[in-house]
PDB file of C-alpha atoms in Angstrom:
ATOM      1  CA  VAL V   1       4.138  12.428   0.176  1.00 88.00           C
ATOM      2  CA  GLU V   2       4.954   8.767  -0.260  1.00 92.00           C
ATOM      3  CA  PHE V   3       5.569   6.344   2.464  1.00 95.00           C
ATOM      4  CA  LEU V   4       7.643   3.166   2.708  1.00 96.00           C
ATOM      5  CA  TYR V   5       7.085   0.534   5.309  1.00 97.00           C
ATOM      6  CA  CYS V   6       9.941   0.308   7.886  1.00 97.00           C
ATOM      7  CA  ASP V   7       9.850  -1.751  11.090  1.00 97.00           C
ATOM      8  CA  LEU V   8      12.585  -0.226  13.589  1.00 96.00           C
ATOM      9  CA  ALA V   9      12.440  -3.208  15.746  1.00 96.00           C
ATOM     10  CA  SER V  10      13.472  -5.504  12.756  1.00 97.00           C
ATOM     11  CA  MET V  11      16.945  -5.452  11.129  1.00 97.00           C
ATOM     12  CA  LYS V  12      15.617  -7.210   7.998  1.00 98.00           C
ATOM     13  CA  SER V  13      12.930  -4.450   7.779  1.00 98.00           C
ATOM     14  CA  ILE V  14      15.264  -1.700   7.802  1.00 98.00           C
ATOM     15  CA  ARG V  15      17.523  -3.362   5.279  1.00 98.00           C
ATOM     16  CA  GLN V  16      14.470  -3.862   2.984  1.00 98.00           C
ATOM     17  CA  PHE V  17      13.401  -0.207   3.444  1.00 98.00           C
ATOM     18  CA  VAL V  18      16.973   1.209   2.768  1.00 98.00           C
ATOM     19  CA  GLN V  19      17.057  -0.965  -0.611  1.00 98.00           C
ATOM     20  CA  GLN V  20      13.675   0.359  -1.440  1.00 97.00           C
ATOM     21  CA  PHE V  21      14.602   3.770  -0.754  1.00 97.00           C
ATOM     22  CA  ARG V  22      18.234   3.453  -2.885  1.00 97.00           C
ATOM     23  CA  ALA V  23      16.135   1.988  -5.643  1.00 97.00           C
ATOM     24  CA  LYS V  24      14.418   5.333  -6.098  1.00 96.00           C
ATOM     25  CA  ASN V  25      17.925   7.163  -6.699  1.00 96.00           C
ATOM     26  CA  CYS V  26      16.524   9.946  -4.383  1.00 96.00           C
ATOM     27  CA  PRO V  27      18.893  12.424  -2.545  1.00 97.00           C
ATOM     28  CA  LEU V  28      18.305  12.471   1.154  1.00 98.00           C
ATOM     29  CA  HIS V  29      18.630  15.676   2.719  1.00 98.00           C
ATOM     30  CA  VAL V  30      17.158  15.282   6.113  1.00 98.00           C
ATOM     31  CA  LEU V  31      16.892  11.869   8.236  1.00 98.00           C
ATOM     32  CA  VAL V  32      14.798  12.355  11.318  1.00 98.00           C
ATOM     33  CA  ASN V  33      15.079   9.378  13.940  1.00 97.00           C
ATOM     34  CA  ASN V  34      12.202   9.494  16.001  1.00 92.00           C
ATOM     35  CA  ALA V  35      10.487   6.044  16.467  1.00 86.00           C
ATOM     36  CA  GLY V  36      10.388   4.771  19.809  1.00 86.00           C
ATOM     37  CA  VAL V  37       8.475   2.882  22.764  1.00 85.00           C
ATOM     38  CA  MET V  38       8.657   3.884  26.369  1.00 81.00           C
ATOM     39  CA  LEU V  39       8.298   1.795  29.756  1.00 77.00           C
ATOM     40  CA  VAL V  40       7.092  -1.087  27.882  1.00 83.00           C
ATOM     41  CA  PRO V  41       7.352  -4.764  29.640  1.00 84.00           C
ATOM     42  CA  GLU V  42      10.393  -6.858  29.225  1.00 90.00           C
ATOM     43  CA  LYS V  43      10.215  -8.074  25.573  1.00 90.00           C
ATOM     44  CA  LYS V  44      12.537  -9.013  22.868  1.00 94.00           C
ATOM     45  CA  THR V  45      12.446  -7.704  19.319  1.00 95.00           C
ATOM     46  CA  GLU V  46      12.694 -10.580  16.630  1.00 95.00           C
ATOM     47  CA  ASP V  47      16.056 -10.045  16.426  1.00 96.00           C
ATOM     48  CA  GLY V  48      16.508 -11.008  20.404  1.00 96.00           C
ATOM     49  CA  PHE V  49      17.383  -7.364  21.238  1.00 96.00           C
ATOM     50  CA  GLU V  50      15.666  -5.819  24.462  1.00 95.00           C
ATOM     51  CA  GLU V  51      12.904  -3.738  23.032  1.00 94.00           C
ATOM     52  CA  HIS V  52      13.841  -0.453  24.401  1.00 94.00           C
ATOM     53  CA  PHE V  53      17.553  -0.751  23.103  1.00 97.00           C
ATOM     54  CA  GLY V  54      16.668  -2.611  20.049  1.00 97.00           C
ATOM     55  CA  LEU V  55      14.009  -0.336  18.595  1.00 96.00           C
ATOM     56  CA  ASN V  56      14.883   3.250  19.909  1.00 95.00           C
ATOM     57  CA  TYR V  57      18.785   2.827  19.563  1.00 98.00           C
ATOM     58  CA  LEU V  58      19.848  -0.054  17.293  1.00 98.00           C
ATOM     59  CA  GLY V  59      17.180   0.423  14.888  1.00 97.00           C
ATOM     60  CA  HIS V  60      18.138   4.254  14.298  1.00 98.00           C
ATOM     61  CA  PHE V  61      21.751   3.027  14.371  1.00 98.00           C
ATOM     62  CA  LEU V  62      21.419   0.680  11.843  1.00 97.00           C
ATOM     63  CA  LEU V  63      19.156   2.772   9.429  1.00 98.00           C
ATOM     64  CA  THR V  64      21.537   5.832   9.971  1.00 98.00           C
ATOM     65  CA  ASN V  65      24.711   3.746   8.847  1.00 97.00           C
ATOM     66  CA  LEU V  66      22.921   2.188   5.804  1.00 97.00           C
ATOM     67  CA  LEU V  67      21.837   5.660   4.464  1.00 97.00           C
ATOM     68  CA  LEU V  68      25.007   7.437   5.298  1.00 97.00           C
ATOM     69  CA  ASP V  69      26.723   7.101   1.876  1.00 96.00           C
ATOM     70  CA  THR V  70      23.226   8.803   0.273  1.00 97.00           C
ATOM     71  CA  LEU V  71      23.317  11.700   2.967  1.00 97.00           C
ATOM     72  CA  LYS V  72      27.121  12.251   2.212  1.00 97.00           C
ATOM     73  CA  GLN V  73      26.404  12.438  -1.876  1.00 97.00           C
ATOM     74  CA  SER V  74      23.229  14.589  -0.824  1.00 98.00           C
ATOM     75  CA  GLY V  75      25.008  17.497   1.166  1.00 97.00           C
ATOM     76  CA  THR V  76      26.967  20.136  -0.223  1.00 96.00           C
ATOM     77  CA  HIS V  77      29.353  22.912   1.358  1.00 94.00           C
ATOM     78  CA  SER V  78      26.569  25.391   1.653  1.00 95.00           C
ATOM     79  CA  HIS V  79      23.716  23.028   2.329  1.00 97.00           C
ATOM     80  CA  ASN V  80      24.832  20.161   4.532  1.00 98.00           C
ATOM     81  CA  ALA V  81      22.375  17.106   4.806  1.00 98.00           C
ATOM     82  CA  ARG V  82      21.145  16.993   8.294  1.00 98.00           C
ATOM     83  CA  ILE V  83      20.774  13.820  10.916  1.00 98.00           C
ATOM     84  CA  VAL V  84      17.841  14.502  13.569  1.00 98.00           C
ATOM     85  CA  THR V  85      17.969  11.938  16.253  1.00 98.00           C
ATOM     86  CA  VAL V  86      15.210  12.312  19.108  1.00 95.00           C
ATOM     87  CA  SER V  87      16.179  11.807  22.521  1.00 94.00           C
ATOM     88  CA  SER V  88      14.533  12.731  26.021  1.00 90.00           C
ATOM     89  CA  ALA V  89      15.887  14.422  29.181  1.00 89.00           C
ATOM     90  CA  THR V  90      15.309  10.871  30.694  1.00 90.00           C
ATOM     91  CA  HIS V  91      19.094  10.612  29.453  1.00 95.00           C
ATOM     92  CA  TYR V  92      20.117  12.569  32.188  1.00 94.00           C
ATOM     93  CA  VAL V  93      19.674   9.799  34.642  1.00 94.00           C
ATOM     94  CA  GLY V  94      20.510   6.982  32.101  1.00 95.00           C
ATOM     95  CA  LYS V  95      23.495   4.663  32.888  1.00 95.00           C
ATOM     96  CA  LEU V  96      25.004   2.712  29.911  1.00 96.00           C
ATOM     97  CA  HIS V  97      25.752  -0.758  30.986  1.00 94.00           C
ATOM     98  CA  LEU V  98      28.365  -2.004  28.281  1.00 93.00           C
ATOM     99  CA  ASN V  99      28.503  -5.321  29.850  1.00 91.00           C
ATOM    100  CA  ASP V 100      24.392  -5.688  29.913  1.00 91.00           C
ATOM    101  CA  LEU V 101      22.957  -3.528  27.030  1.00 93.00           C
ATOM    102  CA  GLN V 102      20.180  -5.965  27.006  1.00 88.00           C
ATOM    103  CA  SER V 103      19.174  -5.551  30.482  1.00 87.00           C
ATOM    104  CA  ARG V 104      19.396  -9.309  31.093  1.00 84.00           C
ATOM    105  CA  CYS V 105      20.665  -9.041  34.781  1.00 85.00           C
ATOM    106  CA  SER V 106      18.068  -6.985  36.097  1.00 83.00           C
ATOM    107  CA  TYR V 107      15.068  -5.577  33.879  1.00 89.00           C
ATOM    108  CA  SER V 108      13.738  -2.129  34.759  1.00 90.00           C
ATOM    109  CA  PRO V 109      11.382  -0.453  32.087  1.00 86.00           C
ATOM    110  CA  HIS V 110      12.406   3.189  33.295  1.00 89.00           C
ATOM    111  CA  GLY V 111      16.270   1.919  33.298  1.00 92.00           C
ATOM    112  CA  ALA V 112      16.152   0.163  30.032  1.00 93.00           C
ATOM    113  CA  TYR V 113      14.094   3.346  28.360  1.00 90.00           C
ATOM    114  CA  ALA V 114      16.649   5.805  29.901  1.00 93.00           C
ATOM    115  CA  GLN V 115      19.705   3.883  28.827  1.00 96.00           C
ATOM    116  CA  SER V 116      18.277   3.761  25.128  1.00 96.00           C
ATOM    117  CA  LYS V 117      17.957   7.619  25.397  1.00 95.00           C
ATOM    118  CA  LEU V 118      21.204   7.871  26.570  1.00 97.00           C
ATOM    119  CA  ALA V 119      22.741   5.851  23.821  1.00 98.00           C
ATOM    120  CA  LEU V 120      21.322   8.071  21.230  1.00 98.00           C
ATOM    121  CA  VAL V 121      23.037  11.028  22.695  1.00 98.00           C
ATOM    122  CA  LEU V 122      26.284   9.107  22.883  1.00 98.00           C
ATOM    123  CA  PHE V 123      25.736   7.711  19.232  1.00 98.00           C
ATOM    124  CA  THR V 124      24.851  11.413  17.762  1.00 98.00           C
ATOM    125  CA  TYR V 125      28.221  12.927  19.337  1.00 98.00           C
ATOM    126  CA  ARG V 126      30.284   9.991  17.957  1.00 98.00           C
ATOM    127  CA  LEU V 127      28.795  10.364  14.666  1.00 98.00           C
ATOM    128  CA  GLN V 128      29.437  13.956  14.139  1.00 98.00           C
ATOM    129  CA  HIS V 129      32.862  13.397  15.337  1.00 97.00           C
ATOM    130  CA  LEU V 130      33.386  11.014  12.351  1.00 96.00           C
ATOM    131  CA  LEU V 131      31.641  12.956   9.742  1.00 97.00           C
ATOM    132  CA  THR V 132      33.995  15.887  10.683  1.00 96.00           C
ATOM    133  CA  ALA V 133      36.976  13.732  10.440  1.00 95.00           C
ATOM    134  CA  ASN V 134      36.093  12.541   6.953  1.00 94.00           C
ATOM    135  CA  GLY V 135      34.928  15.860   5.769  1.00 95.00           C
ATOM    136  CA  SER V 136      31.405  15.040   4.792  1.00 96.00           C
ATOM    137  CA  HIS V 137      28.793  17.665   4.385  1.00 97.00           C
ATOM    138  CA  VAL V 138      26.600  16.062   6.953  1.00 98.00           C
ATOM    139  CA  THR V 139      25.501  17.200  10.337  1.00 98.00           C
ATOM    140  CA  ALA V 140      24.154  15.334  13.184  1.00 98.00           C
ATOM    141  CA  ASN V 141      22.406  16.938  16.254  1.00 98.00           C
ATOM    142  CA  VAL V 142      20.015  15.590  18.992  1.00 97.00           C
ATOM    143  CA  VAL V 143      16.975  16.874  20.205  1.00 95.00           C
ATOM    144  CA  ASP V 144      15.028  16.696  23.466  1.00 89.00           C
ATOM    145  CA  PRO V 145      11.239  17.475  22.724  1.00 84.00           C
ATOM    146  CA  GLY V 146       9.984  17.989  26.102  1.00 67.00           C
ATOM    147  CA  VAL V 147       7.048  16.199  27.599  1.00 61.00           C
ATOM    148  CA  VAL V 148       4.557  15.861  24.785  1.00 46.00           C
ATOM    149  CA  ASN V 149       1.110  14.423  25.030  1.00 48.00           C
ATOM    150  CA  THR V 150       1.230  11.368  22.807  1.00 52.00           C
ATOM    151  CA  GLU V 151       0.301   7.770  23.128  1.00 53.00           C
ATOM    152  CA  LEU V 152       4.133   7.059  24.360  1.00 49.00           C
ATOM    153  CA  TYR V 153       2.617   7.246  27.978  1.00 46.00           C
ATOM    154  CA  LYS V 154       0.111   4.174  27.327  1.00 48.00           C
ATOM    155  CA  HIS V 155       2.623   1.623  29.678  1.00 47.00           C
ATOM    156  CA  VAL V 156       2.467   4.100  32.772  1.00 48.00           C
ATOM    157  CA  PHE V 157       1.244   3.223  36.062  1.00 43.00           C
ATOM    158  CA  TRP V 158      -2.701   4.087  36.012  1.00 39.00           C
ATOM    159  CA  VAL V 159      -2.282   6.806  38.572  1.00 44.00           C
ATOM    160  CA  VAL V 160       0.203   8.558  36.596  1.00 45.00           C
ATOM    161  CA  LYS V 161      -2.436   8.311  33.335  1.00 40.00           C
ATOM    162  CA  VAL V 162      -4.981   9.964  35.576  1.00 41.00           C
ATOM    163  CA  VAL V 163      -2.711  12.790  36.531  1.00 46.00           C
ATOM    164  CA  LYS V 164      -1.792  13.058  32.952  1.00 43.00           C
ATOM    165  CA  TRP V 165      -5.437  12.957  32.045  1.00 41.00           C
ATOM    166  CA  MET V 166      -6.112  15.815  34.322  1.00 48.00           C
ATOM    167  CA  THR V 167      -3.059  18.054  33.644  1.00 52.00           C
ATOM    168  CA  ALA V 168      -2.054  17.552  30.098  1.00 48.00           C
ATOM    169  CA  TRP V 169      -3.335  20.738  28.942  1.00 41.00           C
ATOM    170  CA  LEU V 170      -1.470  22.612  31.575  1.00 47.00           C
ATOM    171  CA  PHE V 171       2.060  20.958  31.704  1.00 57.00           C
ATOM    172  CA  PHE V 172       2.313  18.688  28.484  1.00 62.00           C
ATOM    173  CA  LYS V 173       3.291  20.141  24.817  1.00 57.00           C
ATOM    174  CA  THR V 174       1.085  19.259  21.960  1.00 72.00           C
ATOM    175  CA  PRO V 175       2.495  17.027  19.391  1.00 66.00           C
ATOM    176  CA  GLU V 176       2.978  19.970  17.214  1.00 73.00           C
ATOM    177  CA  GLU V 177       4.567  22.046  20.093  1.00 72.00           C
ATOM    178  CA  GLY V 178       6.784  18.849  20.677  1.00 67.00           C
ATOM    179  CA  ALA V 179       7.996  18.749  17.012  1.00 83.00           C
ATOM    180  CA  SER V 180       8.923  22.268  16.638  1.00 85.00           C
ATOM    181  CA  THR V 181      12.703  21.619  17.869  1.00 91.00           C
ATOM    182  CA  THR V 182      13.069  18.744  15.625  1.00 93.00           C
ATOM    183  CA  ILE V 183      11.811  20.940  12.491  1.00 95.00           C
ATOM    184  CA  TYR V 184      14.180  23.575  13.754  1.00 96.00           C
ATOM    185  CA  ALA V 185      17.099  21.298  13.611  1.00 97.00           C
ATOM    186  CA  ALA V 186      16.157  19.968   9.987  1.00 97.00           C
ATOM    187  CA  VAL V 187      15.533  23.055   8.451  1.00 97.00           C
ATOM    188  CA  SER V 188      16.443  26.222  10.243  1.00 97.00           C
ATOM    189  CA  PRO V 189      19.323  28.462   8.795  1.00 97.00           C
ATOM    190  CA  GLU V 190      20.744  28.967  12.027  1.00 97.00           C
ATOM    191  CA  MET V 191      21.644  25.199  12.306  1.00 97.00           C
ATOM    192  CA  GLU V 192      23.481  25.144   8.617  1.00 97.00           C
ATOM    193  CA  GLY V 193      26.845  23.627   9.371  1.00 96.00           C
ATOM    194  CA  ALA V 194      26.454  22.931  13.034  1.00 97.00           C
ATOM    195  CA  GLY V 195      26.604  19.407  14.308  1.00 98.00           C
ATOM    196  CA  GLY V 196      26.798  17.681  17.658  1.00 98.00           C
ATOM    197  CA  CYS V 197      24.365  19.698  19.361  1.00 98.00           C
ATOM    198  CA  TYR V 198      21.839  18.880  22.083  1.00 97.00           C
ATOM    199  CA  LEU V 199      18.783  20.820  21.308  1.00 96.00           C
ATOM    200  CA  TYR V 200      15.883  21.887  23.578  1.00 93.00           C
ATOM    201  CA  ASN V 201      13.258  24.387  23.050  1.00 91.00           C
ATOM    202  CA  GLU V 202      15.209  25.520  19.930  1.00 90.00           C
ATOM    203  CA  GLU V 203      18.286  26.383  21.790  1.00 95.00           C
ATOM    204  CA  ARG V 204      21.606  24.442  22.148  1.00 97.00           C
ATOM    205  CA  THR V 205      22.072  23.253  25.795  1.00 96.00           C
ATOM    206  CA  LYS V 206      24.254  20.837  27.581  1.00 97.00           C
ATOM    207  CA  SER V 207      23.600  17.129  27.868  1.00 97.00           C
ATOM    208  CA  ALA V 208      24.372  14.728  30.664  1.00 97.00           C
ATOM    209  CA  ASP V 209      28.349  14.757  31.480  1.00 97.00           C
ATOM    210  CA  VAL V 210      28.431  11.270  30.750  1.00 97.00           C
ATOM    211  CA  ALA V 211      27.646  11.829  27.198  1.00 98.00           C
ATOM    212  CA  TYR V 212      30.706  13.683  26.486  1.00 98.00           C
ATOM    213  CA  ASP V 213      33.027  10.550  27.148  1.00 98.00           C
ATOM    214  CA  GLU V 214      34.461   9.819  24.041  1.00 97.00           C
ATOM    215  CA  GLU V 215      36.027   6.543  25.046  1.00 97.00           C
ATOM    216  CA  LEU V 216      32.332   5.451  25.838  1.00 98.00           C
ATOM    217  CA  GLN V 217      31.140   6.932  22.711  1.00 98.00           C
ATOM    218  CA  ARG V 218      33.704   4.649  20.763  1.00 97.00           C
ATOM    219  CA  ARG V 219      33.081   1.600  22.809  1.00 97.00           C
ATOM    220  CA  LEU V 220      29.314   1.830  22.191  1.00 97.00           C
ATOM    221  CA  TRP V 221      29.800   2.204  18.519  1.00 97.00           C
ATOM    222  CA  THR V 222      32.006  -0.678  18.180  1.00 96.00           C
ATOM    223  CA  GLU V 223      29.718  -2.920  20.072  1.00 96.00           C
ATOM    224  CA  SER V 224      26.558  -1.518  18.283  1.00 97.00           C
ATOM    225  CA  CYS V 225      28.451  -2.366  14.783  1.00 96.00           C
ATOM    226  CA  LYS V 226      28.716  -5.957  16.132  1.00 96.00           C
ATOM    227  CA  MET V 227      25.162  -6.205  17.344  1.00 96.00           C
ATOM    228  CA  VAL V 228      23.734  -5.193  13.825  1.00 96.00           C
ATOM    229  CA  GLY V 229      26.096  -6.816  11.757  1.00 95.00           C
ATOM    230  CA  ILE V 230      28.029  -3.874   9.779  1.00 95.00           C
ATOM    231  CA  SER V 231      31.754  -3.199   9.630  1.00 87.00           C
ATOM    232  CA  ASP V 232      32.843  -0.788  12.141  1.00 84.00           C
ATOM    233  CA  GLU V 233      35.361   0.995   9.745  1.00 71.00           C
ATOM    234  CA  ALA V 234      35.293   4.057  12.212  1.00 57.00           C
ATOM    235  CA  SER V 235      37.191   2.160  14.531  1.00 51.00           C
ATOM    236  CA  ARG V 236      40.365   3.255  12.643  1.00 50.00           C
ATOM    237  CA  LEU V 237      39.843   6.691  13.000  1.00 50.00           C
ATOM    238  CA  PRO V 238      40.673   8.842  16.155  1.00 47.00           C
TER     239      PRO V 238
END
């Protein structure tokens, strides 16, 4: 196992990481987008993005797009390269504010987190549409890991922390259990060639209705390209 440093909250760090990875001339068969913060106090990334949106969503959006060529070259007809993005059931209550993606008007940690997770689902569906339209041997799926006992909850209210400490053994998944659906999406033969799926407990399920809004998917994609500074070649596709 070899590690390369990448800070998903920094567009510069992401670009440097991709440059280092490409220099190795390695194939890329699986990309798992799993970094994230939850319910953090209002804060900006070094690029000026609201932290939930910048790290949870835009960082993965840029990383995936910069690695797409390598993924396309690595996938074959019988063994597609796979992109697995980790979202959350919180996306069901999320609202995408295209006119205020940075939550400048009124900041809510819960609202910002839910928006970032909804954005990941919209992004995955649009990405799969574009991959299919281009005839690429790459699939993109999105995963809900469930409620997992990790340090992600360190910013919740202290009462919630106490309840979590008392009940985690009963209601929370272990990190290993939480990773099972992501691993299933990444390596299971059953998922070969299958893209555009929302997975929970290793089964395909329905995401929020708004996530299937193709116009919203397109508008978010175009706006995301502007924000991270990449060309929106996809805007010319249906």
